[in-house]
GROMACS .gro file of C-alpha atoms in nm:
model
  240
    1PRO     CA    1  -1.361   0.753  -0.744
    2PRO     CA    2  -1.018   0.595  -0.808
    3ALA     CA    3  -0.865   0.939  -0.878
    4GLN     CA    4  -0.933   1.035  -0.516
    5ILE     CA    5  -0.726   0.747  -0.376
    6MET     CA    6  -0.380   0.862  -0.267
    7PHE     CA    7  -0.243   0.530  -0.141
    8CYS     CA    8  -0.351   0.212   0.034
    9THR     CA    9  -0.229   0.047   0.351
   10LEU     CA   10  -0.249  -0.318   0.455
   11ASN     CA   11  -0.427  -0.422   0.774
   12THR     CA   12  -0.428  -0.073   0.930
   13HIS     CA   13  -0.636   0.241   0.882
   14LYS     CA   14  -0.346   0.460   0.995
   15VAL     CA   15  -0.113   0.658   0.769
   16ASP     CA   16   0.166   0.406   0.823
   17MET     CA   17   0.428   0.412   0.550
   18ASP     CA   18   0.565   0.077   0.666
   19LYS     CA   19   0.230  -0.084   0.579
   20LEU     CA   20   0.186   0.055   0.228
   21LEU     CA   21   0.026  -0.165  -0.034
   22GLY     CA   22   0.317  -0.271  -0.252
   23ALA     CA   23   0.384  -0.511  -0.532
   24GLN     CA   24   0.260  -0.815  -0.347
   25ILE     CA   25  -0.018  -0.879  -0.098
   26GLY     CA   26  -0.145  -1.189   0.073
   27LEU     CA   27  -0.482  -1.310  -0.050
   28GLU     CA   28  -0.620  -1.263   0.304
   29ASP     CA   29  -0.479  -0.914   0.363
   30PHE     CA   30  -0.720  -0.630   0.437
   31ILE     CA   31  -0.677  -0.311   0.230
   32PHE     CA   32  -0.756   0.044   0.347
   33ALA     CA   33  -0.779   0.320   0.083
   34HIS     CA   34  -0.667   0.667   0.193
   35ILE     CA   35  -0.838   0.943  -0.006
   36LYS     CA   36  -0.761   1.309  -0.067
   37GLY     CA   37  -0.851   1.548   0.213
   38GLN     CA   38  -0.757   1.904   0.300
   39ARG     CA   39  -0.541   2.116   0.070
   40LYS     CA   40  -0.266   2.336   0.211
   41GLU     CA   41   0.009   2.567   0.086
   42VAL     CA   42   0.353   2.607   0.238
   43GLU     CA   43   0.645   2.835   0.152
   44ILE     CA   44   0.994   2.722   0.238
   45LEU     CA   45   1.334   2.886   0.216
   46LYS     CA   46   1.575   2.628   0.079
   47THR     CA   47   1.872   2.668   0.312
   48ASP     CA   48   2.015   2.323   0.248
   49ASP     CA   49   2.088   2.118  -0.063
   50VAL     CA   50   1.905   1.823   0.090
   51LEU     CA   51   1.541   1.874   0.189
   52GLY     CA   52   1.509   1.552   0.386
   53LEU     CA   53   1.212   1.408   0.197
   54THR     CA   54   1.164   1.057   0.060
   55ILE     CA   55   0.904   1.048  -0.217
   56THR     CA   56   0.703   0.754  -0.348
   57ASP     CA   57   0.387   0.727  -0.558
   58ASN     CA   58   0.082   0.512  -0.618
   59GLY     CA   59   0.168   0.445  -0.983
   60THR     CA   60  -0.123   0.651  -1.116
   61GLY     CA   61  -0.004   1.009  -1.085
   62CYS     CA   62  -0.002   1.070  -0.710
   63ALA     CA   63   0.343   1.129  -0.562
   64PHE     CA   64   0.341   1.157  -0.184
   65ILE     CA   65   0.581   1.193   0.107
   66LYS     CA   66   0.689   0.861   0.250
   67ARG     CA   67   0.947   0.980   0.499
   68ILE     CA   68   1.071   1.305   0.652
   69LYS     CA   69   1.422   1.290   0.789
   70GLU     CA   70   1.439   1.399   1.151
   71GLY     CA   71   1.608   1.735   1.196
   72SER     CA   72   1.595   1.812   0.822
   73LEU     CA   73   1.474   2.134   0.661
   74MET     CA   74   1.131   1.985   0.590
   75ASP     CA   75   1.105   1.843   0.942
   76GLN     CA   76   1.115   2.200   1.076
   77ASN     CA   77   0.788   2.285   0.899
   78LYS     CA   78   0.516   2.104   1.091
   79MET     CA   79   0.256   2.167   0.819
   80ILE     CA   80   0.435   1.912   0.602
   81CYS     CA   81   0.343   1.557   0.700
   82VAL     CA   82   0.412   1.200   0.598
   83GLY     CA   83   0.140   1.092   0.354
   84ASP     CA   84   0.092   1.436   0.197
   85HIS     CA   85   0.044   1.436  -0.180
   86ILE     CA   86   0.263   1.691  -0.359
   87GLU     CA   87   0.026   1.855  -0.606
   88THR     CA   88   0.230   2.156  -0.726
   89ILE     CA   89   0.586   2.287  -0.697
   90ASN     CA   90   0.611   2.665  -0.749
   91GLY     CA   91   0.274   2.656  -0.925
   92LYS     CA   92   0.370   2.372  -1.161
   93ASN     CA   93   0.124   2.084  -1.136
   94VAL     CA   94   0.311   1.758  -1.080
   95SER     CA   95   0.008   1.533  -1.029
   96ASP     CA   96   0.089   1.331  -1.341
   97CYS     CA   97   0.460   1.294  -1.259
   98ARG     CA   98   0.625   0.984  -1.119
   99HIS     CA   99   0.796   0.998  -0.782
  100TYR     CA  100   1.148   1.010  -0.926
  101GLU     CA  101   1.051   1.311  -1.139
  102VAL     CA  102   0.909   1.496  -0.837
  103ALA     CA  103   1.218   1.409  -0.631
  104LYS     CA  104   1.444   1.550  -0.904
  105MET     CA  105   1.241   1.874  -0.926
  106LEU     CA  106   1.276   1.924  -0.552
  107LYS     CA  107   1.646   1.844  -0.562
  108ASP     CA  108   1.701   2.091  -0.849
  109LEU     CA  109   1.540   2.384  -0.664
  110GLU     CA  110   1.791   2.665  -0.617
  111LYS     CA  111   1.950   2.691  -0.275
  112GLY     CA  112   1.886   3.022  -0.098
  113GLN     CA  113   1.552   3.077  -0.273
  114MET     CA  114   1.195   3.051  -0.149
  115PHE     CA  115   0.972   2.787  -0.306
  116LYS     CA  116   0.606   2.699  -0.263
  117LEU     CA  117   0.439   2.361  -0.236
  118GLU     CA  118   0.069   2.285  -0.265
  119LEU     CA  119  -0.006   1.967  -0.073
  120ILE     CA  120  -0.309   1.747  -0.015
  121GLU     CA  121  -0.318   1.556   0.309
  122PRO     CA  122  -0.501   1.224   0.350
  123MET     CA  123  -0.854   1.259   0.484
  124LYS     CA  124  -0.847   1.193   0.855
  125THR     CA  125  -1.106   0.936   0.948
  126PHE     CA  126  -1.144   0.613   1.145
  127GLU     CA  127  -0.956   0.784   1.428
  128LYS     CA  128  -1.146   0.585   1.689
  129LEU     CA  129  -1.105   0.249   1.521
  130GLU     CA  130  -0.891  -0.004   1.699
  131PRO     CA  131  -0.630  -0.190   1.493
  132ARG     CA  132  -0.706  -0.546   1.396
  133SER     CA  133  -0.599  -0.803   1.651
  134LYS     CA  134  -0.273  -0.968   1.569
  135GLY     CA  135  -0.319  -1.288   1.379
  136GLY     CA  136  -0.211  -1.492   1.083
  137THR     CA  137  -0.323  -1.233   0.826
  138LEU     CA  138  -0.109  -0.946   0.956
  139PRO     CA  139   0.219  -0.857   0.784
  140GLU     CA  140   0.410  -0.951   1.100
  141ALA     CA  141   0.295  -1.309   1.057
  142LYS     CA  142   0.500  -1.462   0.778
  143ILE     CA  143   0.300  -1.623   0.502
  144SER     CA  144   0.406  -1.984   0.479
  145ARG     CA  145   0.609  -2.089   0.180
  146GLY     CA  146   0.392  -2.206  -0.106
  147ARG     CA  147   0.110  -1.962  -0.032
  148GLU     CA  148   0.005  -1.741  -0.321
  149THR     CA  149  -0.001  -1.362  -0.336
  150LEU     CA  150  -0.153  -1.113  -0.574
  151ARG     CA  151   0.121  -0.930  -0.768
  152LEU     CA  152   0.019  -0.580  -0.869
  153ARG     CA  153   0.201  -0.409  -1.155
  154THR     CA  154   0.198  -0.049  -1.273
  155LYS     CA  155   0.189  -0.179  -1.630
  156GLY     CA  156   0.011  -0.497  -1.724
  157PRO     CA  157  -0.247  -0.710  -1.545
  158ALA     CA  158  -0.228  -0.832  -1.186
  159THR     CA  159  -0.114  -1.191  -1.151
  160VAL     CA  160  -0.129  -1.452  -0.875
  161GLU     CA  161   0.222  -1.573  -0.795
  162GLU     CA  162   0.414  -1.760  -0.531
  163THR     CA  163   0.545  -1.549  -0.246
  164PRO     CA  164   0.907  -1.433  -0.285
  165THR     CA  165   1.174  -1.651  -0.132
  166GLU     CA  166   1.347  -1.527   0.180
  167VAL     CA  167   1.653  -1.443  -0.029
  168GLU     CA  168   1.445  -1.238  -0.274
  169GLU     CA  169   1.271  -1.055   0.011
  170LYS     CA  170   1.608  -0.951   0.154
  171ALA     CA  171   1.730  -0.840  -0.189
  172ILE     CA  172   1.412  -0.637  -0.252
  173LYS     CA  173   1.444  -0.461   0.084
  174LYS     CA  174   1.808  -0.372   0.016
  175VAL     CA  175   1.735  -0.245  -0.337
  176ASP     CA  176   1.451  -0.032  -0.198
  177GLU     CA  177   1.703   0.124   0.043
  178LEU     CA  178   1.942   0.189  -0.248
  179LEU     CA  179   1.662   0.365  -0.438
  180GLU     CA  180   1.621   0.602  -0.145
  181THR     CA  181   1.995   0.665  -0.121
  182TYR     CA  182   2.048   0.736  -0.491
  183MET     CA  183   1.713   0.881  -0.599
  184GLY     CA  184   1.524   0.993  -0.290
  185ILE     CA  185   1.237   0.752  -0.357
  186ARG     CA  186   1.104   0.431  -0.209
  187ASP     CA  187   0.922   0.185  -0.434
  188ILE     CA  188   0.886  -0.181  -0.339
  189GLU     CA  189   0.731  -0.266  -0.676
  190LEU     CA  190   1.025  -0.111  -0.860
  191ALA     CA  191   1.271  -0.289  -0.631
  192ALA     CA  192   1.095  -0.622  -0.690
  193THR     CA  193   1.106  -0.568  -1.067
  194MET     CA  194   1.480  -0.501  -1.049
  195VAL     CA  195   1.542  -0.814  -0.844
  196GLU     CA  196   1.338  -1.015  -1.095
  197ALA     CA  197   1.551  -0.874  -1.378
  198GLY     CA  198   1.864  -1.005  -1.208
  199ARG     CA  199   1.724  -1.343  -1.109
  200ASP     CA  200   1.894  -1.551  -1.382
  201LYS     CA  201   2.172  -1.313  -1.487
  202LYS     CA  202   2.533  -1.425  -1.457
  203ASN     CA  203   2.718  -1.092  -1.453
  204PRO     CA  204   2.653  -0.717  -1.413
  205ASP     CA  205   2.663  -0.657  -1.790
  206GLU     CA  206   2.376  -0.899  -1.851
  207PHE     CA  207   2.190  -0.743  -1.560
  208ALA     CA  208   2.241  -0.389  -1.696
  209VAL     CA  209   2.098  -0.491  -2.035
  210ALA     CA  210   1.796  -0.658  -1.872
  211LEU     CA  211   1.740  -0.355  -1.651
  212ASP     CA  212   1.756  -0.119  -1.947
  213GLN     CA  213   1.501  -0.329  -2.135
  214ALA     CA  214   1.260  -0.337  -1.841
  215LEU     CA  215   1.315   0.008  -1.691
  216GLY     CA  216   1.497   0.217  -1.949
  217ASP     CA  217   1.289   0.527  -1.871
  218PHE     CA  218   1.462   0.564  -1.536
  219ALA     CA  219   1.814   0.607  -1.684
  220PHE     CA  220   1.978   0.467  -1.372
  221PRO     CA  221   2.342   0.573  -1.318
  222ASP     CA  222   2.604   0.302  -1.366
  223GLU     CA  223   2.718   0.306  -1.003
  224PHE     CA  224   2.360   0.249  -0.888
  225VAL     CA  225   2.315  -0.047  -1.123
  226PHE     CA  226   2.643  -0.195  -0.997
  227ASP     CA  227   2.534  -0.154  -0.633
  228VAL     CA  228   2.198  -0.318  -0.708
  229TRP     CA  229   2.374  -0.613  -0.871
  230GLY     CA  230   2.595  -0.634  -0.563
  231ALA     CA  231   2.292  -0.634  -0.333
  232ILE     CA  232   2.130  -0.917  -0.529
  233GLY     CA  233   2.455  -1.113  -0.512
  234ASP     CA  234   2.490  -1.047  -0.137
  235ALA     CA  235   2.139  -1.178  -0.079
  236LYS     CA  236   2.209  -1.495  -0.279
  237GLN     CA  237   2.531  -1.552  -0.083
  238GLY     CA  238   2.360  -1.499   0.252
  239ARG     CA  239   2.547  -1.176   0.334
  240LEU     CA  240   2.231  -0.970   0.398
   0.00000   0.00000   0.00000
């Protein structure tokens, strides 16, 4: 059932956060669905303001851990793993929350206090499968310009579009990094939507208005919006 799918990876069965299914896929890419497995509970003493987690989600109510910073508070607890779905925080079910909401809840937890997480790890399977041989359909092999990709959107139907230009790809990657810095989340689809919003804008004010119209629910801080506009400009000028 779709509700059991935590996330999908492209061209690998492994829990590889660098191969997550994002906003765009090649028409020849191979998709692996990772489903819910074992549940586990962990209690942590928050001794630092920063937990060291990067959160993302699948767009349908499943926020999961994309990255654990080495040496961080969360890295010290080996029960917590990349790919784990965060189901509850201190007994509050967050399964229907977006990744930025979950990241804020974790950030707002009081320092010096214990908190409990209920996690669901991806089902471990295909352990003996060998990865696909490297070829033209793997992400490492650039899709030639003019090839079409399937664009997946959280809201609205999927569409077949041209692959992003090299400039847009660089801008999307940089905006995704800014999302992690400012909000503790990674979301290629969100980054691509933001780059699209700034595609034909002439100044940061026009960009801010377009961003508010497309993604007003996020309430991005002004300094973040300015940095995103700067990243888009840097990509266009070849500085990335």
